[in-house]
Coordinates of C-alpha atoms in Angstrom, one line a residue:
Chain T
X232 CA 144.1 15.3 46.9
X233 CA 141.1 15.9 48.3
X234 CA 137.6 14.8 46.6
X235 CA 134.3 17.2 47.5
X236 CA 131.5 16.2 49.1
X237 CA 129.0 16.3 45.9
X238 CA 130.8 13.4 44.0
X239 CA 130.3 11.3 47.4
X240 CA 126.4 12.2 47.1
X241 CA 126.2 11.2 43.5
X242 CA 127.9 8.0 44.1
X243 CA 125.6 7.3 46.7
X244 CA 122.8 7.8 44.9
X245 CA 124.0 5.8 42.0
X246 CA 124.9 2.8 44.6
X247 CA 121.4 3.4 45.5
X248 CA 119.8 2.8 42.4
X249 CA 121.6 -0.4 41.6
X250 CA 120.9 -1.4 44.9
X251 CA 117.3 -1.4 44.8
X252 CA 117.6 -3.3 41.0
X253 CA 116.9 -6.5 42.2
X254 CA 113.3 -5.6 43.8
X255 CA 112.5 -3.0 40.4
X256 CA 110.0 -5.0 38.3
X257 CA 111.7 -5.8 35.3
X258 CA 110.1 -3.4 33.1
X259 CA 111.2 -0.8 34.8
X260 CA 114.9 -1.8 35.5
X261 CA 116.5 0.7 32.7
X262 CA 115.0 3.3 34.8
X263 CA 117.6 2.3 38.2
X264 CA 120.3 1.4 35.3
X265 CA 120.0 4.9 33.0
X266 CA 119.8 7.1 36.7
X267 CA 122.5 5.3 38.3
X268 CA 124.3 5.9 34.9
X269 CA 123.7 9.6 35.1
X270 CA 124.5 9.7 38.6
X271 CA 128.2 7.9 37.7
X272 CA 128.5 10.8 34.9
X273 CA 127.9 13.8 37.6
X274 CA 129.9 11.8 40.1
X275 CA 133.3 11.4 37.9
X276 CA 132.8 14.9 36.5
X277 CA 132.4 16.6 39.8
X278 CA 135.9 14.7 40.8
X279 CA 137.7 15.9 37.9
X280 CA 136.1 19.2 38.8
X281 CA 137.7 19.2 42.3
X282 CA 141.2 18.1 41.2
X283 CA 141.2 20.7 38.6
X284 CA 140.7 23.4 41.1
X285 CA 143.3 21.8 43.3
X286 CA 145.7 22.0 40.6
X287 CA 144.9 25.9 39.7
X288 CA 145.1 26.5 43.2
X289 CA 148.4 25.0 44.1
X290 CA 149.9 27.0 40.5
X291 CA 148.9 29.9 41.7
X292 CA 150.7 29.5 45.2
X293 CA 153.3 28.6 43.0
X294 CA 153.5 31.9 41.0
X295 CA 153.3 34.1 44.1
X296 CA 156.6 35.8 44.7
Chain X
X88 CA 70.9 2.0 52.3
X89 CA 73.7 0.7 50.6
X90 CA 73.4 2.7 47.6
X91 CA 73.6 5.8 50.0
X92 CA 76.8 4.4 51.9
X93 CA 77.8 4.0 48.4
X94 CA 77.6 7.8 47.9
X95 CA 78.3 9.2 51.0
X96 CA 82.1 7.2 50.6
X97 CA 82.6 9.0 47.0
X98 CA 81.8 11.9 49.0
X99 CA 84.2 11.1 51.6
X100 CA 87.0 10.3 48.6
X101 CA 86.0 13.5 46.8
X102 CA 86.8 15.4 50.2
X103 CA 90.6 13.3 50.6
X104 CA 90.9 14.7 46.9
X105 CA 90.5 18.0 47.7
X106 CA 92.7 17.9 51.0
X107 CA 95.2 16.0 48.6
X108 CA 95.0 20.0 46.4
X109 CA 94.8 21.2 49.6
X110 CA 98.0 19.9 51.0
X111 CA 100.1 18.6 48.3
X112 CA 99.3 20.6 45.1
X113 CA 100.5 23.8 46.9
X114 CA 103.9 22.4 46.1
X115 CA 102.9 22.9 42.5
X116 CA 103.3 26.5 43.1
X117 CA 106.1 26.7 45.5
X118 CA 108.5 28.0 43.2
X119 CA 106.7 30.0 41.1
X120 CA 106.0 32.0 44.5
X121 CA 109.3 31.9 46.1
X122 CA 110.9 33.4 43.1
X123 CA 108.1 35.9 42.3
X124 CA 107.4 34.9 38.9
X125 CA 103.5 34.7 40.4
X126 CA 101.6 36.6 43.1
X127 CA 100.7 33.5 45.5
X128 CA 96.7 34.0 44.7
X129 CA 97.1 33.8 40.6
X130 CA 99.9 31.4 41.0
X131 CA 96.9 28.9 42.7
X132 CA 94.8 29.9 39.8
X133 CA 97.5 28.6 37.5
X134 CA 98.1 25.3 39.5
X135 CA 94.7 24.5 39.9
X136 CA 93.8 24.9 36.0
X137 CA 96.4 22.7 34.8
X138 CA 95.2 20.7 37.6
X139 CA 92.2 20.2 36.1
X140 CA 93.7 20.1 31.9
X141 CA 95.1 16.7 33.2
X142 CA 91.0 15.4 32.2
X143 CA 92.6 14.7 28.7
X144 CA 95.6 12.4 29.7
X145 CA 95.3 8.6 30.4
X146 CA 94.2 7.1 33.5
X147 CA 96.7 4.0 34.4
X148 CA 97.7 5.1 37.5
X149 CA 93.9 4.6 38.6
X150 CA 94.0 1.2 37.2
X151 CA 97.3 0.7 39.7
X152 CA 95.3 1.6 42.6
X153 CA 91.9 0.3 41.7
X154 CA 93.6 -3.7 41.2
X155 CA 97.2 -3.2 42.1
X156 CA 97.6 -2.7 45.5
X157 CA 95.2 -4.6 47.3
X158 CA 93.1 -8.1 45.9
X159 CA 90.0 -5.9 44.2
X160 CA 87.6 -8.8 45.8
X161 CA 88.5 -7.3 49.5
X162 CA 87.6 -4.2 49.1
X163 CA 84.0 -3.1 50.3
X164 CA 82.5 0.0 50.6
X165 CA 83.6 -0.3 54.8
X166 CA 87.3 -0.8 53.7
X167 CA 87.5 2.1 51.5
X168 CA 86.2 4.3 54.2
X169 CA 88.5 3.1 56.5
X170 CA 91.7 3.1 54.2
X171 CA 90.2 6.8 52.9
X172 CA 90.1 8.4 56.9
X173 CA 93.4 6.6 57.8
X174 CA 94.6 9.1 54.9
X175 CA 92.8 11.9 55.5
X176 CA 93.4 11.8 59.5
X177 CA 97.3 11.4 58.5
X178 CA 97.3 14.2 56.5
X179 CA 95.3 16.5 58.5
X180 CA 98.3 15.7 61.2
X181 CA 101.0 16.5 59.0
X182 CA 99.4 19.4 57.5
X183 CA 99.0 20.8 61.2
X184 CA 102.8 20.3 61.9
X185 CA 103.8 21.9 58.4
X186 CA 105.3 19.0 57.1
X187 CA 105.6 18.4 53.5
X188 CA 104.1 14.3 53.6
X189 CA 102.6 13.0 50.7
X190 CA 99.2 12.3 50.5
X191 CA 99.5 9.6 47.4
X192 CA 101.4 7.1 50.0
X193 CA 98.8 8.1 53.1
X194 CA 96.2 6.7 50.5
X195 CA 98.1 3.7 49.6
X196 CA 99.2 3.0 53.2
X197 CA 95.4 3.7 54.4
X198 CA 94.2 1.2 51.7
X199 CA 96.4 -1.3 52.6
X200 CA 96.0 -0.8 56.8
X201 CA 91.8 -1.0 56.1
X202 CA 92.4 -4.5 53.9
X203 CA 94.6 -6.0 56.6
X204 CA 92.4 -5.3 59.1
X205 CA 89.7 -6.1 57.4
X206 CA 91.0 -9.7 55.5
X207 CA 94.6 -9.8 56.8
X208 CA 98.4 -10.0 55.0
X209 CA 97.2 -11.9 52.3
X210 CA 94.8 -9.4 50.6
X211 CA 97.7 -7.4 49.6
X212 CA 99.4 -7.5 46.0
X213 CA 103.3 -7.8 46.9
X214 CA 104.3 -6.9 43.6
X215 CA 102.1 -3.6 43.3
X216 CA 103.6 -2.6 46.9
X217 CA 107.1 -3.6 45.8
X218 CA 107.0 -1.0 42.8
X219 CA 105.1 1.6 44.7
X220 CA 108.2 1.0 47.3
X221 CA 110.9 1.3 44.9
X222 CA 109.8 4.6 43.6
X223 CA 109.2 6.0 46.9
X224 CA 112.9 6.1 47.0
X225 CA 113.9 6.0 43.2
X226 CA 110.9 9.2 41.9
X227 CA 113.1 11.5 44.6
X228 CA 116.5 10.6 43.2
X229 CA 115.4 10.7 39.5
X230 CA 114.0 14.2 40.2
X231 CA 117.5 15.4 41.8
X232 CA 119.6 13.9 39.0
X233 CA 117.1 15.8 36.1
X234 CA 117.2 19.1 38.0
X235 CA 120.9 18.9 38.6
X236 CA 121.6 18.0 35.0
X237 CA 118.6 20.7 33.5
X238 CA 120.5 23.2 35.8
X239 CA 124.0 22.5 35.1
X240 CA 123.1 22.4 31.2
X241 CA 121.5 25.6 31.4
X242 CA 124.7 26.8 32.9
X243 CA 126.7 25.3 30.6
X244 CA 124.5 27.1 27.6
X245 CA 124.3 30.5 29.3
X246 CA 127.3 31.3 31.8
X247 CA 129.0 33.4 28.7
X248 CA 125.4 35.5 28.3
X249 CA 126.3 39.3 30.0
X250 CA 122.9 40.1 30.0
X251 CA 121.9 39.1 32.8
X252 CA 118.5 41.1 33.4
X253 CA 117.2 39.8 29.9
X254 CA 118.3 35.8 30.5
X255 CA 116.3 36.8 34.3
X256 CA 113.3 38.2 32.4
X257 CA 113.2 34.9 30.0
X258 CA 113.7 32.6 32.7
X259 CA 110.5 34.1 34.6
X260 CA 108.3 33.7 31.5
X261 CA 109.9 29.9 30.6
X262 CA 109.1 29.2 34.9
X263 CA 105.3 29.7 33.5
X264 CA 105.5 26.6 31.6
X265 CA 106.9 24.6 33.7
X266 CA 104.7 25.6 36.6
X267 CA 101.8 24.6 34.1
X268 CA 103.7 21.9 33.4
X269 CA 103.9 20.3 36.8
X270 CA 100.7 21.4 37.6
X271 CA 99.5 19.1 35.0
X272 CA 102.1 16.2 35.9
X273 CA 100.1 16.9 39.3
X274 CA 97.0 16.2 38.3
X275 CA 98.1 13.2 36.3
X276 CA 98.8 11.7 39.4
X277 CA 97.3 12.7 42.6
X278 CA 93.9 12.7 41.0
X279 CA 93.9 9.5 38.9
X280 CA 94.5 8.1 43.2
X281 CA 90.9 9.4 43.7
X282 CA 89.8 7.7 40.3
X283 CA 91.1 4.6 41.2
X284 CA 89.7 4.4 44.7
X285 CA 85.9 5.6 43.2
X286 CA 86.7 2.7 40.4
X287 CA 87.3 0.4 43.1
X288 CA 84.3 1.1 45.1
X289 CA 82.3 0.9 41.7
X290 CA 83.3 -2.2 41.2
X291 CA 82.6 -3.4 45.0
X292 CA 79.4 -2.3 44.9
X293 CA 78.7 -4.1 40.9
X294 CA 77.9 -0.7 39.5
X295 CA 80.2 -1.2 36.4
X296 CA 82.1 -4.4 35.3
X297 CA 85.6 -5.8 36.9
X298 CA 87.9 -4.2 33.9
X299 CA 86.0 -1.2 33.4
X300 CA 87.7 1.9 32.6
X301 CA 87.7 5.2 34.8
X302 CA 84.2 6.5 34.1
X303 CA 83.6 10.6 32.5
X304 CA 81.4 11.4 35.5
X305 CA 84.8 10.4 38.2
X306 CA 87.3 11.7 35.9
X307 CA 85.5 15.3 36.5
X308 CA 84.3 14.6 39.8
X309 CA 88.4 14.0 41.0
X310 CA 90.5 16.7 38.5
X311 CA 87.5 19.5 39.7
X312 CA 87.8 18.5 43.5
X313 CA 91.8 18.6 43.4
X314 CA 91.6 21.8 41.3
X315 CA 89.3 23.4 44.4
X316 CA 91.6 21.8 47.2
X317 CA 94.6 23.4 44.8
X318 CA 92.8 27.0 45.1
X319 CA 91.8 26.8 48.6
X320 CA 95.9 26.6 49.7
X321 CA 98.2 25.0 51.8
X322 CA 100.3 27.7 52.6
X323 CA 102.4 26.5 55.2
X324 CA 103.4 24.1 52.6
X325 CA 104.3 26.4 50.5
X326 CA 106.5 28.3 52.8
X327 CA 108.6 25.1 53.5
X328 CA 109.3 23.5 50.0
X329 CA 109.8 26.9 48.5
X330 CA 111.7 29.0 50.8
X331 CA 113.2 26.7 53.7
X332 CA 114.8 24.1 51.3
X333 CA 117.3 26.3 49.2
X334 CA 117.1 29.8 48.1
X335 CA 115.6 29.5 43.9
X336 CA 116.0 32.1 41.3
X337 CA 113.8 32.2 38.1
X338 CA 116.5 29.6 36.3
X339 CA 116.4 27.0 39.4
X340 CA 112.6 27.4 39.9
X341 CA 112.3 26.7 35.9
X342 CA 115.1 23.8 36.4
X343 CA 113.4 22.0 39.1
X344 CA 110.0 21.9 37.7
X345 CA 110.9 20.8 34.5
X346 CA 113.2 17.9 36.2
X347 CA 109.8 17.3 38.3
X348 CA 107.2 17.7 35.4
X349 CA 109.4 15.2 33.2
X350 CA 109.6 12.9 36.4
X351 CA 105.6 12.8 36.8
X352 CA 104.6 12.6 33.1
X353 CA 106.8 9.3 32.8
X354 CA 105.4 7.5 36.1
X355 CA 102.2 8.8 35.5
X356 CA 102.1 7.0 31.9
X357 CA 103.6 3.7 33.4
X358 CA 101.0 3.8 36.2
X359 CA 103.0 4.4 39.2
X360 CA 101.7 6.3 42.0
X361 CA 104.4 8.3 43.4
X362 CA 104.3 11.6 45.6
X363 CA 104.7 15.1 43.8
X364 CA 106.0 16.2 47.1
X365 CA 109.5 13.8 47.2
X366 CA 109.4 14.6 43.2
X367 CA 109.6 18.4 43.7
X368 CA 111.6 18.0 46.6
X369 CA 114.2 16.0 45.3
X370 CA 114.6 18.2 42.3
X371 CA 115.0 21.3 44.4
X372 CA 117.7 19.5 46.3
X373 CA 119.0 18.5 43.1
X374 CA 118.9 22.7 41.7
X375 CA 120.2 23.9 45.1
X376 CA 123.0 21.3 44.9
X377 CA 124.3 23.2 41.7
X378 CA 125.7 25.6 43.6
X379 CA 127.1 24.1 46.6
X380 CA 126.2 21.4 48.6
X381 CA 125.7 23.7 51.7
X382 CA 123.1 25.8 49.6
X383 CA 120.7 23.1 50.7
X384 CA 118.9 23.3 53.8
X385 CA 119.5 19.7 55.2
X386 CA 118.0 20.1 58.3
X387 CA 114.5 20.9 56.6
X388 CA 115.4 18.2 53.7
X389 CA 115.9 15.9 57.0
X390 CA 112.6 16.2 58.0
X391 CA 110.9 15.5 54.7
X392 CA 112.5 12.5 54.5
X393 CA 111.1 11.2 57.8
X394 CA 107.7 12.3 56.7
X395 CA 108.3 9.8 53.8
X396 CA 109.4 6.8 56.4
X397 CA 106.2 7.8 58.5
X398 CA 103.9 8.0 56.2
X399 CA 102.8 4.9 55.1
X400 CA 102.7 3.2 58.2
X401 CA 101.0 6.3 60.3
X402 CA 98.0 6.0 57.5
X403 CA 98.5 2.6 57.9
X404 CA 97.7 1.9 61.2
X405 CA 95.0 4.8 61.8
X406 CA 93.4 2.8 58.8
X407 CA 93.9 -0.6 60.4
X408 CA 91.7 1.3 63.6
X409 CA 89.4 3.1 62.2
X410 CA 88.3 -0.4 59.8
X411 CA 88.2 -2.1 63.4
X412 CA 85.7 0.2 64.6
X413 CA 83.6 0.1 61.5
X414 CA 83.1 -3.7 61.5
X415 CA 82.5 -3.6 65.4
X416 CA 79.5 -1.2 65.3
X417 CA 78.3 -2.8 61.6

């Protein structure tokens, strides 16, 4: 299995975002929160993306004669 | 005397605020050019009259710089020189070596190098810094999450459309708006810096009251001087956040100003000064990344982001200088 390089990214950046939390003035927390979120969301999505491909790929090597 | 100091510093802010059009608002336009919606000369037009439309929305992010970022009782009409020619100086440098820096944190850093020098650590406001910190790093990210998801949901809405020429055609008129857009998100910002650092020399000097609002005459003053610095270029600028970061069409140019617009209009509102440049910057990266992640130019994307890590402190310590000198021959 093998897991592209833009779900790492997103993943990062949603690390960063709860990373930096604790020094976001309080009002402004569900900014880090919703982003991070969104990040999670492209992150998962992009991963299911890649191990769909994999799995078209692979049936198609399969179907070759 | 000191009422002529007094002007001759607004004149000197005046001038940062048209080298802040000069350098930064040419990112405004960057896309509009480097997808040809726009000829480069009425694409400045555009920018630099939304520029100026942005006289009708609020002014917090002057209040953020005027009392937020350094103890209003520090500043004179010396240390505002100093902290405005540590920002100017650091963005006539970066301007030189083409490199897409932001002007907002030159200010900020300038500001804060001129009060140090001047009263030491303990003039700053920690709290103020903190937030202006956190979205040096967060107003980047949230503009590369909006344009990858403005981007991808345009996909998603389109990618069964086979007419391609006529989704291309409504793209270029919707990139329009969203230039406009982000030219106003601009001037929201970047000007509102000059507002607050006239507000806080006003107030230095007792020519309005401690919680004054941004007075008509500045408001003009700062939107019509960014507006000029906007129409008089920046090209080089240009050059790199439009072409050298990914290749845009019409749809990603549209994407990444909406994604930078939307970021501008919120900080702007809760008084945050953040850079146009990282916001535009990160939402190309984020546009580009819809493709592939190799469709972005990390090498240039690389050197933005140590523009960002020099920034503050470069303006910072030519500041910290330059206030020095001024209290040496004073």
């Amino acid at each position: 299995m093998r897991i592209g390089r833009r779900s790492l990214v997103f993943l990062l950046l949603a690390v960063i975002c709860l990373a930096l939390l604790p020094l976001t003035p309080a009002d402004f927390r569900w900014v880090n929160l919703s982003m991070a979120g969104l990040a999670l969301f492209w992150s998962v999505l992009l991963v299911f993306e890649d191990l769909s491909r994999e799995r078209w790929a692979r049936s198609r090597r399969g179907r070759r004669p | 005397m000191a009422d002529v100091a007094l002007v001759l510093v607004i004149l000197v802010a005046l001038v940062f605020d048209f080298f802040n059009g000069f350098h930064d608002a040419a990112n405004s336009i960057a896309t509009v050019v480097s997808t040809r919606v726009l000829s480069p000369r009425l694409a400045v037009l555009w920018a630099a009259f939304f520029n100026f439309a942005a006289l009708f929305l609020g002014t917090n992010v002057a209040a953020t710089i005027a009392t937020g970022v350094v103890k209003p009782a520090v500043f004179t009409i010396g240390v505002v020189f100093a902290g405005l020619v540590g920002a100017i100086a650091w963005d006539v440098i970066t301007w030189y070596a083409g490199i897409p820096t932001s002007s907002s944190h030159a200010l900020v850093g300038g500001m804060m190098g001129a009060a140090v020098a001047a009263a030491g650590w303990d003039s700053l406001i920690r709290s103020g810094i903190q937030q202006i910190a956190v979205f040096i790093v967060l107003s980047p990210i949230i503009g590369l999450l909006l344009g990858f998801t403005i981007m991808t949901t345009v996909f998603w809405l389109f990618h069964r459309s086979r007419r391609v020429e006529r989704l291309n055609k409504t793209f270029r008129r919707t990139q329009l708006v969203s230039a406009a857009a982000f030219s106003l998100g601009h001037g929201t910002n970047d000007a509102q810096k000059t507002m607050g650092v006239i507000l806080a020399l006003l107030i230095a000097a007792h020519k309005v009251p401690a919680n004054s609002g941004v007075p008509w005459w500045v408001k003009i003053s700062a939107l019509a001087a960014i507006a000029l610095g906007t129409a008089f270029g920046g090209w080089r600028i240009v050059h790199t956040m439009g072409a050298r970061i990914t290749k845009l069409q019409p749809v990603s140019g549209m994407s990444a100003e909406l994604a930078a617009a939307g970021t501008l209009f919120f900080t702007a509102h809760a008084g945050i000064p953040v850079s146009t440049t990282h916001t535009i910057t990160g939402a190309i990266v984020g546009v580009g990344s819809t493709q592939r992640l190799s469709a972005v130019r990390w090498g240039v994307a690389g050197r933005v982001v140590w523009a960002w890590i020099l920034t503050i402190p470069g303006a910072f310590a030519i500041a910290w200088m330059i206030e020095l000198i001024v209290r040496g021959l004073s």
